[in-house]
């Protein structure tokens, strides 16, 4: 059986311990992955620290040339990487290609850093004195990433970190680890020097070693809110910069004036795409006023049309959940919702896919008459479960969203510009879609929510990514003429 190694200093490195990697569509173990700890992290940090000495002094042209070559390789190997992701995560190959595309957009942003990294210059701020500023890389930085986007989320981090002159240590999810090693190989083919990009696999031991290692300057994290809080607390206590993106409970509000067929199409895709295992999934539809009954009817029809199957089957809309435990947790949540008074309009429990009876499948579930006190509303289920909450007005819908502890993404379906403007100004959420169900920003904007969806102050990629992976310097310069005899004053210096 194949064992997936670490990738340190440009070479595969075996691990002393391993863990199973499953095919979610069959339920069968298909590989083993190395489990790293403090020793492996330290080895990777030493390699990254040595590489930083030369990489941080490389020209901007050299760094962007690597990024252009890396982008080309991502395009050339998109199908292969998509199949690797599908086999370990369970999502459809088309969905995997989509995440690679969105990650590649960040690489394209990194290719243009020559313009973004330009500093400013002020002439003659005082007599014979000029001021300019520039940004420098931090050193060795690390990323701890989740299973749900094994290519895209790391690509939100390391291209910007590397292009700005840092070296990078990635700790991907041990559930679908192969994409990280594949990307490491592409970087090497693109001409990235050994040690600039490293991969250490593992669980909590590897995470804790990263959070406390004195040679790591910054940590990027995407995952659940409790772990995001833990990462932020531990890493900041160790003196590191931290960007920690947590969980979500994303609402899509539907007004009576909306095109219900259009809204239901997009809400269905947003709720059940990737089996609901994404932090931007639509997990709550807020039906306003007269829209409710008609919306539920259309959503029921759409949910029943979703074809569930293995990710490599061309007709599949939704694949399995990533693990057996995830499948059991989601199906238990549907039962709990029913016991608490929700109406199960579509029940996805107990689904068996022919030829894949041991796979971790569950079908789409649609719950109506959900209240904000129910577990199905309060908890991030991270599965294909859509809850319907009914309210009378748009203002009530906004109040529901603002009372939720999460503030990652939200959407409004309407034909009213006034309603849209009121919604986007009043709602306490970081990313908003108007007739767009999954409002993930383009790479030249930054991704990040509010409240418990972002722990700390730093969203990811885009301009915020540049600021996170660099620190500024401001230089004040005077070049006096040799014949000048200037007397230094003892008062606080001014521009006079």
JSON list of N, CA and C in Angstrom, two decimals, residues 164-188:
[
{"chain": "A", "resi": 164, "resn": "UNK", "atom": "N", "xyz": [6.35, 36.92, -1.96]},
{"chain": "A", "resi": 164, "resn": "UNK", "atom": "CA", "xyz": [6.84, 38.08, -1.21]},
{"chain": "A", "resi": 164, "resn": "UNK", "atom": "C", "xyz": [8.17, 37.79, -0.52]},
{"chain": "A", "resi": 165, "resn": "UNK", "atom": "N", "xyz": [8.75, 36.59, -0.73]},
{"chain": "A", "resi": 165, "resn": "UNK", "atom": "CA", "xyz": [10.09, 36.30, -0.25]},
{"chain": "A", "resi": 165, "resn": "UNK", "atom": "C", "xyz": [10.19, 35.43, 0.98]},
{"chain": "A", "resi": 166, "resn": "UNK", "atom": "N", "xyz": [9.06, 34.91, 1.48]},
{"chain": "A", "resi": 166, "resn": "UNK", "atom": "CA", "xyz": [9.08, 34.02, 2.63]},
{"chain": "A", "resi": 166, "resn": "UNK", "atom": "C", "xyz": [9.33, 32.58, 2.18]},
{"chain": "A", "resi": 167, "resn": "UNK", "atom": "N", "xyz": [9.63, 31.71, 3.12]},
{"chain": "A", "resi": 167, "resn": "UNK", "atom": "CA", "xyz": [9.62, 30.27, 2.88]},
{"chain": "A", "resi": 167, "resn": "UNK", "atom": "C", "xyz": [8.46, 29.67, 3.67]},
{"chain": "A", "resi": 168, "resn": "UNK", "atom": "N", "xyz": [7.97, 28.51, 3.25]},
{"chain": "A", "resi": 168, "resn": "UNK", "atom": "CA", "xyz": [6.65, 28.06, 3.69]},
{"chain": "A", "resi": 168, "resn": "UNK", "atom": "C", "xyz": [6.69, 26.61, 4.16]},
{"chain": "A", "resi": 169, "resn": "UNK", "atom": "N", "xyz": [5.97, 26.35, 5.26]},
{"chain": "A", "resi": 169, "resn": "UNK", "atom": "CA", "xyz": [5.73, 25.00, 5.77]},
{"chain": "A", "resi": 169, "resn": "UNK", "atom": "C", "xyz": [4.23, 24.76, 5.79]},
{"chain": "A", "resi": 170, "resn": "UNK", "atom": "N", "xyz": [3.78, 23.76, 5.07]},
{"chain": "A", "resi": 170, "resn": "UNK", "atom": "CA", "xyz": [2.36, 23.41, 5.00]},
{"chain": "A", "resi": 170, "resn": "UNK", "atom": "C", "xyz": [2.08, 22.16, 5.81]},
{"chain": "A", "resi": 171, "resn": "UNK", "atom": "N", "xyz": [1.05, 22.25, 6.68]},
{"chain": "A", "resi": 171, "resn": "UNK", "atom": "CA", "xyz": [0.52, 21.07, 7.37]},
{"chain": "A", "resi": 171, "resn": "UNK", "atom": "C", "xyz": [-0.90, 20.86, 6.87]},
{"chain": "A", "resi": 172, "resn": "UNK", "atom": "N", "xyz": [-1.08, 20.00, 5.84]},
{"chain": "A", "resi": 172, "resn": "UNK", "atom": "CA", "xyz": [-2.43, 19.77, 5.31]},
{"chain": "A", "resi": 172, "resn": "UNK", "atom": "C", "xyz": [-3.19, 18.79, 6.18]},
{"chain": "A", "resi": 173, "resn": "UNK", "atom": "N", "xyz": [-4.47, 18.62, 5.86]},
{"chain": "A", "resi": 173, "resn": "UNK", "atom": "CA", "xyz": [-5.27, 17.62, 6.55]},
{"chain": "A", "resi": 173, "resn": "UNK", "atom": "C", "xyz": [-4.74, 16.23, 6.24]},
{"chain": "A", "resi": 174, "resn": "UNK", "atom": "N", "xyz": [-4.70, 15.39, 7.25]},
{"chain": "A", "resi": 174, "resn": "UNK", "atom": "CA", "xyz": [-4.27, 14.00, 7.06]},
{"chain": "A", "resi": 174, "resn": "UNK", "atom": "C", "xyz": [-5.34, 13.16, 6.38]},
{"chain": "A", "resi": 175, "resn": "UNK", "atom": "N", "xyz": [-6.54, 13.72, 6.19]},
{"chain": "A", "resi": 175, "resn": "UNK", "atom": "CA", "xyz": [-7.61, 12.94, 5.53]},
{"chain": "A", "resi": 175, "resn": "UNK", "atom": "C", "xyz": [-7.42, 12.89, 4.02]},
{"chain": "A", "resi": 176, "resn": "UNK", "atom": "N", "xyz": [-6.89, 13.97, 3.42]},
{"chain": "A", "resi": 176, "resn": "UNK", "atom": "CA", "xyz": [-6.65, 13.98, 1.97]},
{"chain": "A", "resi": 176, "resn": "UNK", "atom": "C", "xyz": [-5.33, 14.69, 1.69]},
{"chain": "A", "resi": 177, "resn": "UNK", "atom": "N", "xyz": [-4.21, 14.01, 1.99]},
{"chain": "A", "resi": 177, "resn": "UNK", "atom": "CA", "xyz": [-2.90, 14.67, 2.00]},
{"chain": "A", "resi": 177, "resn": "UNK", "atom": "C", "xyz": [-2.17, 14.71, 0.67]},
{"chain": "A", "resi": 178, "resn": "UNK", "atom": "N", "xyz": [-2.61, 13.93, -0.33]},
{"chain": "A", "resi": 178, "resn": "UNK", "atom": "CA", "xyz": [-1.79, 13.76, -1.53]},
{"chain": "A", "resi": 178, "resn": "UNK", "atom": "C", "xyz": [-1.66, 15.03, -2.37]},
{"chain": "A", "resi": 179, "resn": "UNK", "atom": "N", "xyz": [-2.68, 15.88, -2.35]},
{"chain": "A", "resi": 179, "resn": "UNK", "atom": "CA", "xyz": [-2.63, 17.11, -3.15]},
{"chain": "A", "resi": 179, "resn": "UNK", "atom": "C", "xyz": [-1.44, 17.98, -2.75]},
{"chain": "A", "resi": 180, "resn": "UNK", "atom": "N", "xyz": [-1.13, 18.03, -1.46]},
{"chain": "A", "resi": 180, "resn": "UNK", "atom": "CA", "xyz": [-0.02, 18.86, -0.99]},
{"chain": "A", "resi": 180, "resn": "UNK", "atom": "C", "xyz": [1.30, 18.40, -1.59]},
{"chain": "A", "resi": 181, "resn": "UNK", "atom": "N", "xyz": [1.54, 17.10, -1.59]},
{"chain": "A", "resi": 181, "resn": "UNK", "atom": "CA", "xyz": [2.79, 16.58, -2.16]},
{"chain": "A", "resi": 181, "resn": "UNK", "atom": "C", "xyz": [2.83, 16.79, -3.67]},
{"chain": "A", "resi": 182, "resn": "UNK", "atom": "N", "xyz": [1.69, 16.65, -4.33]},
{"chain": "A", "resi": 182, "resn": "UNK", "atom": "CA", "xyz": [1.64, 16.87, -5.78]},
{"chain": "A", "resi": 182, "resn": "UNK", "atom": "C", "xyz": [2.01, 18.31, -6.10]},
{"chain": "A", "resi": 183, "resn": "UNK", "atom": "N", "xyz": [1.47, 19.26, -5.34]},
{"chain": "A", "resi": 183, "resn": "UNK", "atom": "CA", "xyz": [1.78, 20.67, -5.53]},
{"chain": "A", "resi": 183, "resn": "UNK", "atom": "C", "xyz": [3.26, 20.93, -5.26]},
{"chain": "A", "resi": 184, "resn": "UNK", "atom": "N", "xyz": [3.82, 20.28, -4.25]},
{"chain": "A", "resi": 184, "resn": "UNK", "atom": "CA", "xyz": [5.25, 20.43, -3.97]},
{"chain": "A", "resi": 184, "resn": "UNK", "atom": "C", "xyz": [6.09, 20.02, -5.18]},
{"chain": "A", "resi": 185, "resn": "UNK", "atom": "N", "xyz": [5.69, 18.93, -5.83]},
{"chain": "A", "resi": 185, "resn": "UNK", "atom": "CA", "xyz": [6.40, 18.49, -7.03]},
{"chain": "A", "resi": 185, "resn": "UNK", "atom": "C", "xyz": [6.29, 19.50, -8.16]},
{"chain": "A", "resi": 186, "resn": "UNK", "atom": "N", "xyz": [5.12, 20.13, -8.30]},
{"chain": "A", "resi": 186, "resn": "UNK", "atom": "CA", "xyz": [4.95, 21.15, -9.34]},
{"chain": "A", "resi": 186, "resn": "UNK", "atom": "C", "xyz": [5.84, 22.36, -9.06]},
{"chain": "A", "resi": 187, "resn": "UNK", "atom": "N", "xyz": [5.94, 22.75, -7.81]},
{"chain": "A", "resi": 187, "resn": "UNK", "atom": "CA", "xyz": [6.82, 23.87, -7.45]},
{"chain": "A", "resi": 187, "resn": "UNK", "atom": "C", "xyz": [8.27, 23.55, -7.84]},
{"chain": "A", "resi": 188, "resn": "UNK", "atom": "N", "xyz": [8.69, 22.34, -7.58]},
{"chain": "A", "resi": 188, "resn": "UNK", "atom": "CA", "xyz": [10.06, 21.96, -7.91]},
{"chain": "A", "resi": 188, "resn": "UNK", "atom": "C", "xyz": [10.29, 22.02, -9.42]}
]
